[in-house]
Amino acid sequence: MPDLKTEEMVVQMGPQHPATHGVLRLEITTDGEIVRKINPHIGYLHRCFEKHCEELNYHQIIPFVDRCDYLAAMNNEHGYVMAVEKLLDIEIPERVEYIRVIMSELNRIASHLVALGTYGLDIGAITPFLFTFRDREKILDLFEMTSGARLLYNYIWIGGVAFDLPNGFVEKCFEFIDYFLPKLKEYDDLLSYNKIFIKRTAEVAIIPPAVAIEWGITGPNLRASGVDWDLRRDEPYSIYDKFEWDVIVADGRVGVLGDSWSRYYVRVLEMEQSASIVKQALEGLPSDENVKSAVPKKVRPKEGSVFFRSENPRGELGYYIISDGSDIPYRLKMRSPAFCNLSAISDVGEGLLISDLVSLLGSIDIVLGEIDR
Amino acid sequence: MDYFIQIVTDLLPGLNGLPQWLVIPSIMFLFGALIFTGIAIYSLIILWFERKIAAHMQDRLGPMEVGGWHGWLQTVADAVKLLLKEDIIPAVADRKLFKLAPYIVFLAAFAVFAALPFSDKIIGSELNIGIFYILSVSSVGVVGILMAGWGSNNKWALFGSMRSVAQFVSYEIPIGLSILVVVMSVGSLSMRDIVMAQDGGIFNWMIWQNAPFNFIAFLILFIAGTAETNRVPFDIPEAESELVAGFHVEYSGMRFSIFFLAEYANMLAVGIIASTLFLGGWQGITGASSAPGIGLIWMLLKGFLIVLVMIWFRWTLPRLRVDQLMYVCWKVLVPISFFNMVGAGIWIGLSS
Amino acid sequence: MRAYFIDIFSGVGSVLVGMRVTFSHLFTRSVTEQYPREKIEMFDRSRNRLHVDIEDCIGCYLCDKACPVDCIHIDTIKARPGEDLGLTEKYEKKKTFVFPKFDIDMAECCYCGLCVFPCPTECIYWISDYEFAEYDRSNLNYHFGNVTPEDARVRYEEAEKLKIQKDKEIAAKKAAAGTEIPSQPKDDSTESAE
Amino acid sequence: MESSEVFKLIESKYPDALKSIDLEGIEQSVTIDVNSIADVCNYLKTESELQFTSLMCLSGVDYEDKMEVVYHLHSLLHDHRVTLKVELSRDNPKLPSVSGVWKAANWHEREAYDMYGIVFDDHPDLRRILLPDDWEGFPLRKDYVVAEKYRGWTIRKIKEGFE
């Protein structure tokens, strides 16, 4: 039999493609449906964040930090603010720390909800997406009540927070957690343990722990590979050491460690833990402290540099700030987790089917705003 | 058809004046037009239903504005919008294939209706090989899909049509095997005979016959039928998160709406075929009614019910991968339907 | 073989579980708000549109400086001596500045709220009007200035005259004091010559 | 392990490579010679006592008189971290790539090249990453002048009313 004439085909996946979550372009070389080579092109959403930071004073950067990872703005603010505070070397009131942790964890839940919903959408299930957005809406209501905005908060300030918690926040937040925890069961029924979903995601696009560490993958994606590492526990910042909670590490209960399903399910379980942290923080919230008492009049750190990492919903968010003594940072570099997570795709994605590539992309939960900055 | 000719000639006595060679074609044309409008109206209704059901399953309201009560005119408005939209043909497309493809897809879906028995009397053509005709005609649709994918000159569209062809060809087999079970127990390929064999109320329906065999055959027919109509969880030819929209990614306006119409027509066809074969066709729960209108209503009701379950599927399930789709067909449905057919054959042989 | 059948049955089972969930939601209350007819009540802190009570403004430019995107444009002219500018909200007599220009460009605004905090008189604040879509972007540039352009031109000229007069006075004073006049004008002339 | 101890280990292993140690301030760092950075990194990663398995961050910095590349390393196993710095001349910023040591360095180095024009030798795929391939200049350099035109499109520098 003569050899079949086969040719590889170059297909442009994106920048306008529903599975690329924004404006990512993957130049994929396919052999039939099998992806042989992936060449990611990023930068379609580049907004010169780092250049902007060299023009703005420390406080004015906060709204820009929000816009990097727009799904987890509170976490981004929290990390940035802590980095600057480390540079300034100031103490902040305990109530502020509690409020920040509550906000960060609520935003982690909100961000994971989006990750879950859109992942379902990538796999083809539409209803879970709307369910998760329905529940996320309630968190956004809490945020709007506190900070005035639903997405880009500018709430956590250097040395404090913009407002104290409004009246009725604590009750509403408890109410939300009581409402939310049973919903996790519903997601499990509808999506997580659906046989088709498992078939699509389990044992697909496996990232072994060594590969994950090599590529600098962090956060839920790293824990899905079985690496027990969480900055909140292992290098406790803020007041995370005061709460009792578990670091979720995938156990490969369906499929194997490091597959898409693990990456998905780590997020589901993490939401439960976050809810528990919020609950503990609400119970231990110190009363009556001025949340703005430590806000400095003028942020003028002395010369020096700091590299500070915090746990974002997508992984470890690092800020490298160099100060030259003025009120404008000399250099601000953001180590965005999704950027590092995505860089592994050309390695991990080779040899997958197109459908599995979509499943991989969705499971590493990228936010293009953060990748491109 | 004879019955229909009777009615029409009774209603329009003027037709008798026409030459004989013109009467039959014009009445055929009339019947075709009726079916076409029927499909169009049904599509609008089922589309509205689908939106509302989807919305409520997702804790939403769905369309609420156009036409007043629960936006019942929304789909009509959308249809008008689609028809008025500019029809864009890509510059590098194969224009002839591109233009022709939607009509062929629709033609295949439409031709099936010629042999479907809507009631005792209303049947386009009473073929003695009715079910065989339906099987063969419906597989023409895949040619149209392949033309659409190739003619668009778009790689995603090509992927979609390639997947679609594989899917169509594979799922024909379990459908054929499960239909055979019914044909064996009735002993006829004629749709009318099949319905007549289920006379006498709900317990005589084919689905309950031959112990578990017919029931399994019904399930297989339903699953494979869902796959044939490219519905979730088998919608991989159009998988919007993978292939954007698959074979109809380049279509817009009216041509797109024809694809849409064909999909919904196919859904209704699957519903009607399944209910004819297994659910007693035009006969009610207590048995056939003598009034012709009642039969039609029963038939549409049953077809509708099956379409609703398909909609329910769509808003619940994720999508299979292309190799898993083949797995489900060749390793699950085909063996089961094959053993099911053999088992049914033995059962029929023993019981007769 | 056993695994094969277990696979099929668990598959069918999980599909049925999922279908039960969606079916139960068919009858629960939906969460949609029918927007133009039903409106959600805004929270007190909601950031929707900026508003300035120009009577209270003291022209300190703090909001302008705080804005990270430079969407606030202010221009001030000193009020005429003894001019009555009306009363502020606190029924105090207003003085010092008039504003030929106090523009907030909501098309550029990033809704961060940084301008609201430093204001010493709390005259810039968020109002709950969120329905301000426009067909033309320039309509989103809100003007809060309290002086008409013609009036502003007159005032500018007056201020210019006043300045020249003052400069002269200072020069005269300095001359009278016998100090040397700084070589500033000389430098100016050389620069312009170049 | 404290940073200072790591520095001592480096000093004993590569006495020539170590240029200076900064133990003051919030962040302790060590400056490594340009040519031996890849070797030092390889040592830091493979040495069983250290095992800096992950490169957290790689950033370029432009101090108007010199360029710097800063490496933040972290060991998941021993939970310690270290900051390395490499000083480069501003006219010809060039240094060996560490993408052979950590794959994570790949995109970080591309970004540093994109923003500062720092050339990493032996990098597998040194292209611009965030900016278009035909962009001129390196925007995060302190002397960068914002381009006014790109492919014939005007990039407005100063806004003057609406168009």
Tab-separated table of C-alpha atoms in Angstrom, chain D residues 69-156:
chain	number	residue	atom	x	y	z
D	69	VAL	CA	18.484	41.333	35.930
D	70	VAL	CA	17.043	40.134	39.217
D	71	TYR	CA	16.318	36.484	39.921
D	72	HIS	CA	14.059	35.461	42.774
D	73	LEU	CA	14.514	31.814	43.550
D	74	HIS	CA	12.571	29.660	45.891
D	75	SER	CA	12.929	26.128	47.123
D	76	LEU	CA	9.676	24.295	47.681
D	77	LEU	CA	11.455	21.481	49.471
D	78	HIS	CA	13.516	23.460	51.982
D	79	ASP	CA	11.350	26.566	51.913
D	80	HIS	CA	14.051	29.125	51.550
D	81	ARG	CA	14.564	31.848	49.052
D	82	VAL	CA	17.340	33.905	47.589
D	83	THR	CA	17.710	36.923	45.377
D	84	LEU	CA	20.408	37.065	42.742
D	85	LYS	CA	21.345	40.090	40.719
D	86	VAL	CA	23.350	40.474	37.582
D	87	GLU	CA	24.690	43.820	36.472
D	88	LEU	CA	24.929	44.549	32.798
D	89	SER	CA	26.271	47.367	30.752
D	90	ARG	CA	23.572	49.541	29.335
D	91	ASP	CA	24.930	49.657	25.804
D	92	ASN	CA	25.149	45.964	25.256
D	93	PRO	CA	23.020	44.107	27.778
D	94	LYS	CA	23.801	40.485	27.215
D	95	LEU	CA	23.924	37.499	29.512
D	96	PRO	CA	23.533	33.717	29.393
D	97	SER	CA	20.004	32.410	29.545
D	98	VAL	CA	18.814	30.330	32.469
D	99	SER	CA	15.967	28.794	30.499
D	100	GLY	CA	18.058	25.652	30.352
D	101	VAL	CA	17.954	25.502	34.128
D	102	TRP	CA	14.320	26.383	34.724
D	103	LYS	CA	11.850	26.226	31.878
D	104	ALA	CA	9.865	28.925	33.643
D	105	ALA	CA	12.607	31.362	32.677
D	106	ASN	CA	11.596	31.094	29.048
D	107	TRP	CA	8.762	33.592	29.045
D	108	HIS	CA	10.253	35.777	31.771
D	109	GLU	CA	13.387	36.233	29.714
D	110	ARG	CA	11.348	36.965	26.636
D	111	GLU	CA	9.542	39.622	28.600
D	112	ALA	CA	12.786	41.153	29.811
D	113	TYR	CA	14.004	41.192	26.235
D	114	ASP	CA	10.761	42.726	25.091
D	115	MET	CA	10.780	45.511	27.648
D	116	TYR	CA	14.486	46.232	28.114
D	117	GLY	CA	16.244	44.757	25.139
D	118	ILE	CA	18.311	42.484	27.317
D	119	VAL	CA	19.645	39.689	25.145
D	120	PHE	CA	19.776	36.229	26.634
D	121	ASP	CA	22.273	33.997	24.901
D	122	ASP	CA	21.200	30.425	24.170
D	123	HIS	CA	17.556	31.244	24.708
D	124	PRO	CA	15.522	28.812	22.605
D	125	ASP	CA	13.078	31.349	21.246
D	126	LEU	CA	14.000	34.936	22.014
D	127	ARG	CA	11.227	37.001	20.470
D	128	ARG	CA	9.068	39.824	21.634
D	129	ILE	CA	6.244	38.485	23.744
D	130	LEU	CA	3.842	41.226	24.759
D	131	LEU	CA	4.516	43.825	22.112
D	132	PRO	CA	4.125	43.345	18.366
D	133	ASP	CA	7.139	41.823	16.629
D	134	ASP	CA	7.883	44.998	14.704
D	135	TRP	CA	7.688	47.395	17.629
D	136	GLU	CA	10.580	49.790	17.846
D	137	GLY	CA	12.387	50.520	21.069
D	138	PHE	CA	12.219	48.973	24.496
D	139	PRO	CA	9.465	50.692	26.449
D	140	LEU	CA	10.538	50.121	30.031
D	141	ARG	CA	13.939	51.679	29.534
D	142	LYS	CA	14.044	54.965	31.341
D	143	ASP	CA	15.055	56.897	28.257
D	144	TYR	CA	12.300	55.465	26.083
D	145	VAL	CA	10.319	58.048	24.179
D	146	VAL	CA	6.747	57.021	23.540
D	147	ALA	CA	6.330	56.242	19.878
D	148	GLU	CA	4.075	58.588	18.007
D	149	LYS	CA	3.310	56.312	15.113
D	150	TYR	CA	2.986	52.619	14.696
D	151	ARG	CA	2.465	51.249	11.202
D	152	GLY	CA	1.069	54.582	10.182
D	153	TRP	CA	-1.433	54.803	12.995
D	154	THR	CA	-1.073	57.750	15.262
D	155	ILE	CA	-0.672	56.932	18.913
D	156	ARG	CA	-1.952	60.019	20.604
